[in-house]
mmCIF file of C-alpha atoms in Angstrom:
data_model
loop_
_atom_site.group_PDB
_atom_site.id
_atom_site.type_symbol
_atom_site.label_atom_id
_atom_site.label_comp_id
_atom_site.label_asym_id
_atom_site.label_seq_id
_atom_site.Cartn_x
_atom_site.Cartn_y
_atom_site.Cartn_z
ATOM 1 C CA UNK V 626 -44.089 29.405 -5.886
ATOM 2 C CA UNK V 627 -43.630 25.764 -6.824
ATOM 3 C CA UNK V 628 -40.543 26.005 -8.673
ATOM 4 C CA UNK V 629 -38.549 22.991 -7.244
ATOM 5 C CA UNK V 630 -34.977 24.664 -7.388
ATOM 6 C CA UNK V 631 -34.343 23.919 -3.698
ATOM 7 C CA UNK V 632 -35.321 20.189 -4.156
ATOM 8 C CA UNK V 633 -32.981 19.816 -7.043
ATOM 9 C CA UNK V 634 -29.892 21.181 -5.452
ATOM 10 C CA UNK V 635 -30.467 19.757 -1.816
ATOM 11 C CA UNK V 636 -28.402 16.634 -2.443
ATOM 12 C CA UNK V 637 -25.678 17.702 -4.837
ATOM 13 C CA UNK V 638 -24.724 20.678 -3.033
ATOM 14 C CA UNK V 639 -24.257 18.833 0.418
ATOM 15 C CA UNK V 640 -22.150 16.096 -1.539
ATOM 16 C CA UNK V 641 -20.095 18.617 -3.376
ATOM 17 C CA UNK V 642 -19.033 20.266 -0.128
ATOM 18 C CA UNK V 643 -18.570 17.038 1.570
ATOM 19 C CA UNK V 644 -16.213 15.670 -1.179
ATOM 20 C CA UNK V 645 -14.222 18.990 -1.224
ATOM 21 C CA UNK V 646 -14.013 18.892 2.788
ATOM 22 C CA UNK V 647 -12.646 15.429 2.620
ATOM 23 C CA UNK V 648 -9.918 16.468 -0.075
ATOM 24 C CA UNK V 649 -8.867 19.204 2.071
ATOM 25 C CA UNK V 650 -7.994 16.565 4.818
ATOM 26 C CA UNK V 651 -6.367 14.056 2.461
ATOM 27 C CA UNK V 652 -9.339 11.880 2.150
ATOM 28 C CA UNK V 653 -9.989 11.659 -1.699
ATOM 29 C CA UNK V 654 -13.418 10.570 -2.457
ATOM 30 C CA UNK V 655 -13.764 9.635 -6.120
ATOM 31 C CA UNK V 656 -17.500 10.555 -6.307
ATOM 32 C CA UNK V 657 -20.739 11.427 -4.350
ATOM 33 C CA UNK V 658 -21.986 7.780 -4.400
ATOM 34 C CA UNK V 659 -19.110 6.817 -2.056
ATOM 35 C CA UNK V 660 -19.886 9.401 0.404
ATOM 36 C CA UNK V 661 -23.590 8.627 0.244
ATOM 37 C CA UNK V 662 -22.839 4.797 0.811
ATOM 38 C CA UNK V 663 -20.330 5.165 3.695
ATOM 39 C CA UNK V 664 -22.839 6.146 6.331
ATOM 40 C CA UNK V 665 -24.381 2.598 5.923
ATOM 41 C CA UNK V 666 -21.276 0.691 6.553
ATOM 42 C CA UNK V 667 -21.704 -2.159 9.040
ATOM 43 C CA UNK V 668 -18.359 -3.838 8.652
ATOM 44 C CA UNK V 669 -14.825 -2.648 7.825
ATOM 45 C CA UNK V 670 -12.215 -5.299 6.556
ATOM 46 C CA UNK V 671 -8.674 -4.512 6.958
ATOM 47 C CA UNK V 672 -5.831 -6.066 5.212
ATOM 48 C CA UNK V 673 -2.885 -6.489 7.571
ATOM 49 C CA UNK V 674 0.438 -6.107 5.881
ATOM 50 C CA UNK V 675 0.941 -2.463 4.904
ATOM 51 C CA UNK V 676 -2.444 -1.412 6.184
ATOM 52 C CA UNK V 677 -2.677 -2.093 9.933
ATOM 53 C CA UNK V 678 1.002 -2.628 9.976
ATOM 54 C CA UNK V 679 3.714 -0.311 8.574
ATOM 55 C CA UNK V 680 4.687 -2.766 5.741
ATOM 56 C CA UNK V 681 8.342 -2.569 6.933
ATOM 57 C CA UNK V 682 8.903 -6.169 8.305
ATOM 58 C CA UNK V 683 12.135 -6.997 9.989
ATOM 59 C CA UNK V 684 13.967 -10.150 10.884
ATOM 60 C CA UNK V 685 13.701 -10.701 14.657
ATOM 61 C CA UNK V 686 14.695 -14.320 15.108
ATOM 62 C CA UNK V 687 16.880 -17.002 13.228
ATOM 63 C CA UNK V 688 16.691 -20.539 14.430
ATOM 64 C CA UNK V 689 19.393 -22.836 12.996
ATOM 65 C CA UNK V 690 22.696 -24.665 13.594
ATOM 66 C CA UNK V 691 24.197 -22.083 11.378
ATOM 67 C CA UNK V 692 22.421 -18.754 11.384
ATOM 68 C CA UNK V 693 24.571 -17.045 8.776
ATOM 69 C CA UNK V 694 24.261 -19.945 6.406
ATOM 70 C CA UNK V 695 20.658 -20.273 6.782
ATOM 71 C CA UNK V 696 20.133 -16.568 6.007
ATOM 72 C CA UNK V 697 22.435 -16.719 3.011
ATOM 73 C CA UNK V 698 20.395 -19.654 1.405
ATOM 74 C CA UNK V 699 17.059 -17.837 2.369
ATOM 75 C CA UNK V 700 18.375 -14.645 0.675
ATOM 76 C CA UNK V 701 19.524 -16.552 -2.471
ATOM 77 C CA UNK V 702 15.959 -17.852 -2.750
ATOM 78 C CA UNK V 703 14.325 -14.685 -1.820
ATOM 79 C CA UNK V 704 16.468 -12.358 -4.159
ATOM 80 C CA UNK V 705 13.914 -12.583 -7.017
ATOM 81 C CA UNK V 706 10.826 -11.904 -4.870
ATOM 82 C CA UNK V 707 9.091 -8.603 -4.447
ATOM 83 C CA UNK V 708 7.238 -9.662 -1.204
ATOM 84 C CA UNK V 709 7.717 -7.638 1.898
ATOM 85 C CA UNK V 710 8.906 -10.577 3.760
ATOM 86 C CA UNK V 711 11.652 -10.994 1.149
ATOM 87 C CA UNK V 712 12.789 -7.576 1.518
ATOM 88 C CA UNK V 713 13.048 -8.147 5.355
ATOM 89 C CA UNK V 714 15.488 -11.070 4.625
ATOM 90 C CA UNK V 715 17.515 -9.284 1.977
ATOM 91 C CA UNK V 716 17.914 -6.264 4.407
ATOM 92 C CA UNK V 717 19.160 -8.563 7.007
ATOM 93 C CA UNK V 718 21.706 -10.320 4.662
ATOM 94 C CA UNK V 719 22.871 -7.129 3.421
ATOM 95 C CA UNK V 720 23.415 -5.770 6.980
ATOM 96 C CA UNK V 721 25.576 -8.825 7.661
ATOM 97 C CA UNK V 722 27.443 -8.297 4.549
ATOM 98 C CA UNK V 723 26.527 -11.695 3.178
ATOM 99 C CA UNK V 724 27.328 -12.453 -0.411
ATOM 100 C CA UNK V 725 24.118 -13.210 -2.322
ATOM 101 C CA UNK V 726 24.472 -14.968 -5.705
ATOM 102 C CA UNK V 727 21.436 -15.284 -7.967
ATOM 103 C CA UNK V 728 19.403 -18.415 -8.053
ATOM 104 C CA UNK V 729 19.366 -20.548 -11.088
ATOM 105 C CA UNK V 730 15.582 -20.850 -11.000
ATOM 106 C CA UNK V 731 12.977 -19.147 -8.954
ATOM 107 C CA UNK V 732 9.013 -19.633 -8.516
ATOM 108 C CA UNK V 733 6.676 -17.741 -6.197
ATOM 109 C CA UNK V 734 3.844 -19.667 -4.977
ATOM 110 C CA UNK V 735 1.129 -16.978 -3.834
ATOM 111 C CA UNK V 736 0.025 -17.616 -0.192
ATOM 112 C CA UNK V 737 2.358 -20.319 0.406
ATOM 113 C CA UNK V 738 6.030 -19.380 -0.181
ATOM 114 C CA UNK V 739 8.789 -19.829 -2.808
ATOM 115 C CA UNK V 740 10.886 -22.452 -4.428
ATOM 116 C CA UNK V 741 14.405 -21.914 -5.911
ATOM 117 C CA UNK V 742 17.278 -23.774 -7.393
ATOM 118 C CA UNK V 743 20.997 -22.990 -6.857
ATOM 119 C CA UNK V 744 23.923 -25.082 -7.679
ATOM 120 C CA UNK V 745 21.934 -28.320 -7.811
ATOM 121 C CA UNK V 746 20.373 -27.473 -4.450
ATOM 122 C CA UNK V 747 16.611 -27.219 -3.914
ATOM 123 C CA UNK V 748 15.629 -24.357 -1.468
ATOM 124 C CA UNK V 749 11.895 -24.150 -0.201
ATOM 125 C CA UNK V 750 10.797 -21.331 2.088
ATOM 126 C CA UNK V 751 7.113 -20.821 3.297
ATOM 127 C CA UNK V 752 4.497 -21.616 5.767
ATOM 128 C CA UNK V 753 3.119 -24.881 6.985
ATOM 129 C CA UNK V 754 0.902 -25.167 3.945
ATOM 130 C CA UNK V 755 4.042 -24.847 1.675
ATOM 131 C CA UNK V 756 5.811 -27.677 3.454
ATOM 132 C CA UNK V 757 2.809 -29.958 3.295
ATOM 133 C CA UNK V 758 2.352 -29.052 -0.215
ATOM 134 C CA UNK V 759 6.032 -30.151 -0.969
ATOM 135 C CA UNK V 760 5.816 -33.185 1.274
ATOM 136 C CA UNK V 761 8.485 -31.843 3.727
ATOM 137 C CA UNK V 762 8.268 -32.883 7.234
ATOM 138 C CA UNK V 763 8.287 -29.977 9.753
ATOM 139 C CA UNK V 764 6.409 -31.103 12.695
ATOM 140 C CA UNK V 765 9.764 -31.424 14.950
ATOM 141 C CA UNK V 766 9.909 -27.647 14.708
ATOM 142 C CA UNK V 767 6.249 -27.078 15.602
ATOM 143 C CA UNK V 768 6.787 -26.129 19.290
ATOM 144 C CA UNK V 769 9.200 -23.418 18.276
ATOM 145 C CA UNK V 770 7.096 -22.126 15.432
ATOM 146 C CA UNK V 771 4.146 -21.926 17.837
ATOM 147 C CA UNK V 772 6.048 -19.745 20.319
ATOM 148 C CA UNK V 773 7.065 -17.486 17.779
ATOM 149 C CA UNK V 774 3.645 -17.091 16.440
ATOM 150 C CA UNK V 775 2.202 -16.478 19.925
ATOM 151 C CA UNK V 776 4.481 -13.381 19.946
ATOM 152 C CA UNK V 777 2.701 -12.180 16.845
ATOM 153 C CA UNK V 778 5.726 -12.985 14.430
ATOM 154 C CA UNK V 779 5.433 -14.488 11.055
ATOM 155 C CA UNK V 780 7.482 -17.567 10.661
ATOM 156 C CA UNK V 781 9.127 -18.710 7.467
ATOM 157 C CA UNK V 782 10.268 -22.343 7.369
ATOM 158 C CA UNK V 783 13.442 -22.977 5.419
ATOM 159 C CA UNK V 784 14.244 -26.253 3.866
ATOM 160 C CA UNK V 785 17.197 -27.580 1.759
ATOM 161 C CA UNK V 786 16.882 -30.427 -0.553
ATOM 162 C CA UNK V 787 13.557 -31.363 1.170
ATOM 163 C CA UNK V 788 14.964 -31.129 4.607
ATOM 164 C CA UNK V 789 14.172 -28.310 7.406
ATOM 165 C CA UNK V 790 17.364 -26.587 8.267
ATOM 166 C CA UNK V 791 15.912 -23.697 10.301
ATOM 167 C CA UNK V 792 13.247 -21.000 10.992
ATOM 168 C CA UNK V 793 13.177 -17.231 10.325
ATOM 169 C CA UNK V 794 10.879 -15.061 12.324
ATOM 170 C CA UNK V 795 9.755 -11.665 10.975
ATOM 171 C CA UNK V 796 7.674 -9.135 12.692
ATOM 172 C CA UNK V 797 6.074 -5.854 11.355
ATOM 173 C CA UNK V 798 5.335 -2.930 13.638
ATOM 174 C CA UNK V 799 1.764 -1.850 13.901
ATOM 175 C CA UNK V 800 0.821 1.668 12.573
ATOM 176 C CA UNK V 801 0.687 4.174 15.683
ATOM 177 C CA UNK V 802 -3.101 4.863 15.246
ATOM 178 C CA UNK V 803 -4.420 1.425 14.283
ATOM 179 C CA UNK V 804 -5.695 0.532 17.686
ATOM 180 C CA UNK V 805 -7.289 3.962 18.083
ATOM 181 C CA UNK V 806 -9.103 3.683 14.623
ATOM 182 C CA UNK V 807 -10.412 0.258 15.602
ATOM 183 C CA UNK V 808 -11.733 1.528 18.845
ATOM 184 C CA UNK V 809 -13.578 4.505 17.272
ATOM 185 C CA UNK V 810 -15.197 2.226 14.607
ATOM 186 C CA UNK V 811 -16.611 -0.123 17.295
ATOM 187 C CA UNK V 812 -17.875 2.954 19.160
ATOM 188 C CA UNK V 813 -19.691 3.885 16.075
ATOM 189 C CA UNK V 814 -21.303 0.457 15.826
ATOM 190 C CA UNK V 815 -19.145 -0.764 13.080
ATOM 191 C CA UNK V 816 -17.329 -4.223 13.252
ATOM 192 C CA UNK V 817 -13.586 -4.164 12.376
ATOM 193 C CA UNK V 818 -12.266 -7.443 10.675
ATOM 194 C CA UNK V 819 -8.852 -8.449 9.915
ATOM 195 C CA UNK V 820 -7.865 -10.425 6.693
ATOM 196 C CA UNK V 821 -4.607 -11.801 6.344
ATOM 197 C CA UNK V 822 -2.703 -14.732 4.642
ATOM 198 C CA UNK V 823 -0.779 -15.249 8.018
ATOM 199 C CA UNK V 824 -1.693 -18.379 10.102
ATOM 200 C CA UNK V 825 -4.367 -18.054 12.773
ATOM 201 C CA UNK V 826 -2.262 -17.974 15.821
ATOM 202 C CA UNK V 827 0.115 -15.016 14.592
ATOM 203 C CA UNK V 828 -3.111 -13.298 13.023
ATOM 204 C CA UNK V 829 -5.042 -13.505 16.444
ATOM 205 C CA UNK V 830 -1.878 -12.157 18.398
ATOM 206 C CA UNK V 831 -1.667 -9.217 16.161
ATOM 207 C CA UNK V 832 -5.428 -8.576 16.172
ATOM 208 C CA UNK V 833 -5.470 -8.731 20.031
ATOM 209 C CA UNK V 834 -2.887 -6.036 20.204
ATOM 210 C CA UNK V 835 -5.148 -3.641 18.022
ATOM 211 C CA UNK V 836 -8.534 -4.716 19.610
ATOM 212 C CA UNK V 837 -9.881 -6.567 16.537
ATOM 213 C CA UNK V 838 -12.018 -9.610 17.519
ATOM 214 C CA UNK V 839 -12.899 -11.227 14.222
ATOM 215 C CA UNK V 840 -10.120 -12.458 11.947
ATOM 216 C CA UNK V 841 -9.985 -14.311 8.770
ATOM 217 C CA UNK V 842 -6.595 -15.931 8.654
ATOM 218 C CA UNK V 843 -4.622 -18.173 6.109
ATOM 219 C CA UNK V 844 -6.482 -16.348 3.368
ATOM 220 C CA UNK V 845 -4.873 -16.864 -0.034
ATOM 221 C CA UNK V 846 -4.674 -13.750 -2.257
ATOM 222 C CA UNK V 847 -7.583 -14.971 -4.476
ATOM 223 C CA UNK V 848 -9.806 -15.710 -1.480
ATOM 224 C CA UNK V 849 -9.950 -12.191 -0.279
ATOM 225 C CA UNK V 850 -12.714 -11.504 -2.745
ATOM 226 C CA UNK V 851 -14.666 -14.591 -1.483
ATOM 227 C CA UNK V 852 -14.574 -13.306 2.103
ATOM 228 C CA UNK V 853 -15.973 -9.860 0.978
ATOM 229 C CA UNK V 854 -18.773 -11.764 -0.928
ATOM 230 C CA UNK V 855 -19.694 -13.888 2.044
ATOM 231 C CA UNK V 856 -20.023 -10.917 4.249
ATOM 232 C CA UNK V 857 -22.174 -9.280 1.617
ATOM 233 C CA UNK V 858 -24.377 -12.257 1.255
ATOM 234 C CA UNK V 859 -25.133 -11.995 5.032
ATOM 235 C CA UNK V 860 -26.713 -8.737 4.365
ATOM 236 C CA UNK V 861 -23.759 -6.348 5.443
ATOM 237 C CA UNK V 862 -22.701 -3.130 3.919
ATOM 238 C CA UNK V 863 -19.006 -3.844 3.718
ATOM 239 C CA UNK V 864 -15.890 -1.605 3.206
ATOM 240 C CA UNK V 865 -12.341 -3.092 2.329
ATOM 241 C CA UNK V 866 -9.266 -1.236 3.477
ATOM 242 C CA UNK V 867 -6.135 -2.379 1.458
ATOM 243 C CA UNK V 868 -2.801 -1.278 -0.109
ATOM 244 C CA UNK V 869 -1.609 -4.268 -2.325
ATOM 245 C CA UNK V 870 -2.008 -5.460 -5.922
ATOM 246 C CA UNK V 871 -3.744 -8.690 -4.355
ATOM 247 C CA UNK V 872 -6.135 -6.499 -2.505
ATOM 248 C CA UNK V 873 -7.710 -4.941 -5.752
ATOM 249 C CA UNK V 874 -10.334 -7.597 -6.413
ATOM 250 C CA UNK V 875 -11.573 -7.263 -2.832
ATOM 251 C CA UNK V 876 -11.550 -3.465 -2.897
ATOM 252 C CA UNK V 877 -13.640 -3.642 -6.173
ATOM 253 C CA UNK V 878 -16.136 -6.143 -4.626
ATOM 254 C CA UNK V 879 -16.592 -4.169 -1.592
ATOM 255 C CA UNK V 880 -19.401 -1.576 -1.282
ATOM 256 C CA UNK V 881 -16.751 0.915 -0.782
ATOM 257 C CA UNK V 882 -13.132 0.184 -1.411
ATOM 258 C CA UNK V 883 -10.711 2.276 0.614
ATOM 259 C CA UNK V 884 -7.028 2.339 -0.573
ATOM 260 C CA UNK V 885 -3.925 3.435 1.335
ATOM 261 C CA UNK V 886 -2.227 6.252 -0.373
ATOM 262 C CA UNK V 887 1.189 4.635 -0.172
ATOM 263 C CA UNK V 888 0.017 1.383 -1.620
ATOM 264 C CA UNK V 889 0.040 0.084 -5.108
ATOM 265 C CA UNK V 890 -1.202 1.943 -8.190
ATOM 266 C CA UNK V 891 -3.766 -0.884 -8.910
ATOM 267 C CA UNK V 892 -5.090 -0.584 -5.393
ATOM 268 C CA UNK V 893 -5.485 3.181 -5.544
ATOM 269 C CA UNK V 894 -7.161 2.806 -9.058
ATOM 270 C CA UNK V 895 -9.677 0.439 -7.677
ATOM 271 C CA UNK V 896 -10.426 2.281 -4.348
ATOM 272 C CA UNK V 897 -13.416 4.520 -4.182
ATOM 273 C CA UNK V 898 -11.745 6.452 -1.255
ATOM 274 C CA UNK V 899 -8.120 7.060 -1.081
ATOM 275 C CA UNK V 900 -6.311 7.943 2.299
ATOM 276 C CA UNK V 901 -3.274 10.118 1.315
ATOM 277 C CA UNK V 902 -1.945 10.415 4.750
ATOM 278 C CA UNK V 903 -1.891 6.539 5.390
ATOM 279 C CA UNK V 904 -3.603 7.444 8.851
ATOM 280 C CA UNK V 905 -6.281 4.790 9.577
ATOM 281 C CA UNK V 906 -8.091 7.264 11.663
ATOM 282 C CA UNK V 907 -9.118 8.932 8.304
ATOM 283 C CA UNK V 908 -11.255 5.854 7.686
ATOM 284 C CA UNK V 909 -13.206 6.845 10.695
ATOM 285 C CA UNK V 910 -13.198 10.700 9.711
ATOM 286 C CA UNK V 911 -14.536 9.562 6.157
ATOM 287 C CA UNK V 912 -17.455 7.734 7.619
ATOM 288 C CA UNK V 913 -18.289 10.516 10.010
ATOM 289 C CA UNK V 914 -17.974 12.930 7.136
ATOM 290 C CA UNK V 915 -20.471 10.880 5.219
ATOM 291 C CA UNK V 916 -22.817 10.794 8.121
ATOM 292 C CA UNK V 917 -22.615 14.636 8.387
ATOM 293 C CA UNK V 918 -23.317 15.100 4.723
ATOM 294 C CA UNK V 919 -26.301 12.836 4.747
ATOM 295 C CA UNK V 920 -27.749 14.839 7.736
ATOM 296 C CA UNK V 921 -27.253 18.003 5.669
ATOM 297 C CA UNK V 922 -28.994 16.362 2.680
ATOM 298 C CA UNK V 923 -32.032 15.375 4.920
ATOM 299 C CA UNK V 924 -32.113 19.019 6.397
ATOM 300 C CA UNK V 925 -32.135 20.519 2.946
ATOM 301 C CA UNK V 926 -34.793 18.148 1.821
ATOM 302 C CA UNK V 927 -36.828 18.941 4.812
ATOM 303 C CA UNK V 928 -36.692 22.807 4.341
ATOM 304 C CA UNK V 929 -37.279 22.478 0.679
ATOM 305 C CA UNK V 930 -40.430 20.387 1.166
ATOM 306 C CA UNK V 931 -41.576 22.489 4.077
ATOM 307 C CA UNK V 932 -41.338 25.650 2.060
ATOM 308 C CA UNK V 933 -43.333 24.196 -0.924
ATOM 309 C CA UNK V 934 -45.870 22.510 1.305
ATOM 310 C CA UNK V 935 -46.479 25.692 3.218
ATOM 311 C CA UNK V 936 -46.509 28.249 0.518
ATOM 312 C CA UNK V 937 -48.302 26.409 -2.303
ATOM 313 C CA UNK V 938 -51.680 26.427 -0.619
ATOM 314 C CA UNK V 939 -51.333 29.966 0.183
ATOM 315 C CA UNK V 940 -50.754 30.707 -3.436
ATOM 316 C CA UNK V 941 -53.603 28.556 -4.660
ATOM 317 C CA UNK V 942 -56.074 30.629 -2.483
ATOM 318 C CA UNK V 943 -54.436 33.920 -3.692
ATOM 319 C CA UNK V 944 -53.109 34.866 -0.414
ATOM 320 C CA UNK V 945 -49.444 35.274 -1.666
ATOM 321 C CA UNK V 946 -48.195 38.125 -3.402
ATOM 322 C CA UNK V 947 -46.129 37.163 -6.495
ATOM 323 C CA UNK V 948 -43.313 39.314 -5.463
ATOM 324 C CA UNK V 949 -43.122 37.489 -2.029
ATOM 325 C CA UNK V 950 -43.402 34.338 -3.886
ATOM 326 C CA UNK V 951 -40.312 35.193 -6.070
ATOM 327 C CA UNK V 952 -38.295 36.187 -3.119
ATOM 328 C CA UNK V 953 -39.245 33.100 -1.086
ATOM 329 C CA UNK V 954 -38.230 30.834 -4.011
ATOM 330 C CA UNK V 955 -34.691 32.408 -4.095
ATOM 331 C CA UNK V 956 -34.576 32.385 -0.276
ATOM 332 C CA UNK V 957 -35.324 28.590 -0.253
ATOM 333 C CA UNK V 958 -32.351 27.895 -2.589
ATOM 334 C CA UNK V 959 -30.242 30.081 -0.698
ATOM 335 C CA UNK V 960 -31.054 28.443 2.643
ATOM 336 C CA UNK V 961 -30.164 24.949 1.209
ATOM 337 C CA UNK V 962 -26.787 26.306 -0.343
ATOM 338 C CA UNK V 963 -25.839 28.102 2.842
ATOM 339 C CA UNK V 964 -26.876 24.889 5.050
ATOM 340 C CA UNK V 965 -24.678 22.785 2.836
ATOM 341 C CA UNK V 966 -21.807 25.225 3.079
ATOM 342 C CA UNK V 967 -21.803 24.946 6.895
ATOM 343 C CA UNK V 968 -19.932 21.528 6.301
ATOM 344 C CA UNK V 969 -17.019 23.489 5.435
ATOM 345 C CA UNK V 970 -16.760 24.770 9.052
ATOM 346 C CA UNK V 971 -16.245 21.231 10.640
ATOM 347 C CA UNK V 972 -12.836 20.288 11.758
ATOM 348 C CA UNK V 973 -12.019 16.809 10.215
ATOM 349 C CA UNK V 974 -9.347 16.084 12.775
ATOM 350 C CA UNK V 975 -11.949 16.482 15.485
ATOM 351 C CA UNK V 976 -14.562 14.197 13.987
#
């Protein structure tokens, strides 16, 4: 009667069904430990570009004496870059049928911008930190920059031979369900946080559209990991949601790394959970699935312990027929398996 089969399968059966249910809904959970950990989450940190936004930025404003020439110089410099903002500039230049020769020299400065050489001309494109780093005066454009940033746009300052010649503003549309996912996380008692390399004004403008109150802005790629460590050192269980190569260290450091399915291979390899559908509501669904799986595990353990606690004394006093004991043993294991299988009946989209 004291055979502990039910106790032994109480946890793995619920986890197995939970992982399978997640996979059916496009939430790939790499192992049971991630499903177990997700119900404890207190903070969910979102990368901005490609995670909260569509990752398809477009040029919205060009401020210069000669817009076409500014765009041509910017495109020459950005031609060798793989950054989403560079793609936006290249698309705009191509749309306007601007001829774009190759730069003689190109250097990307992560978190700052780029430097390029073309026909003995020096082209510098980037944020305020890039201009300060290169000793380029930009404060006469500060008012225009601030207005664009207040509208939630990323501003790229363009300098030719160490002199500012104009601004290019780029905006990236938010994913349709970003705000809904953030609202649901808050309703569950989990704090959503945005992490971005954008300046604070732009970051807060975008965060306010989604409903995120806490923002880490001006974060360099190598500093994302430190932000996660800092949150963990405060005693928080933290998830990181990201899609890019520079998110990989933070995804690995977080208690749970959640990778966007359309993101880089490095991010997907690092994440413990992968969202195939790129729908941020699946972050919420994954956490709810974890909570339901843990509830099933507790129910299974209760019934397994209850069965043993009630039946062992009866058997010890000789009040239990061996045939009944054998049937009860099988029934306890069957109860655990059937209770776990009930997870299959839930509707993920209604979680």
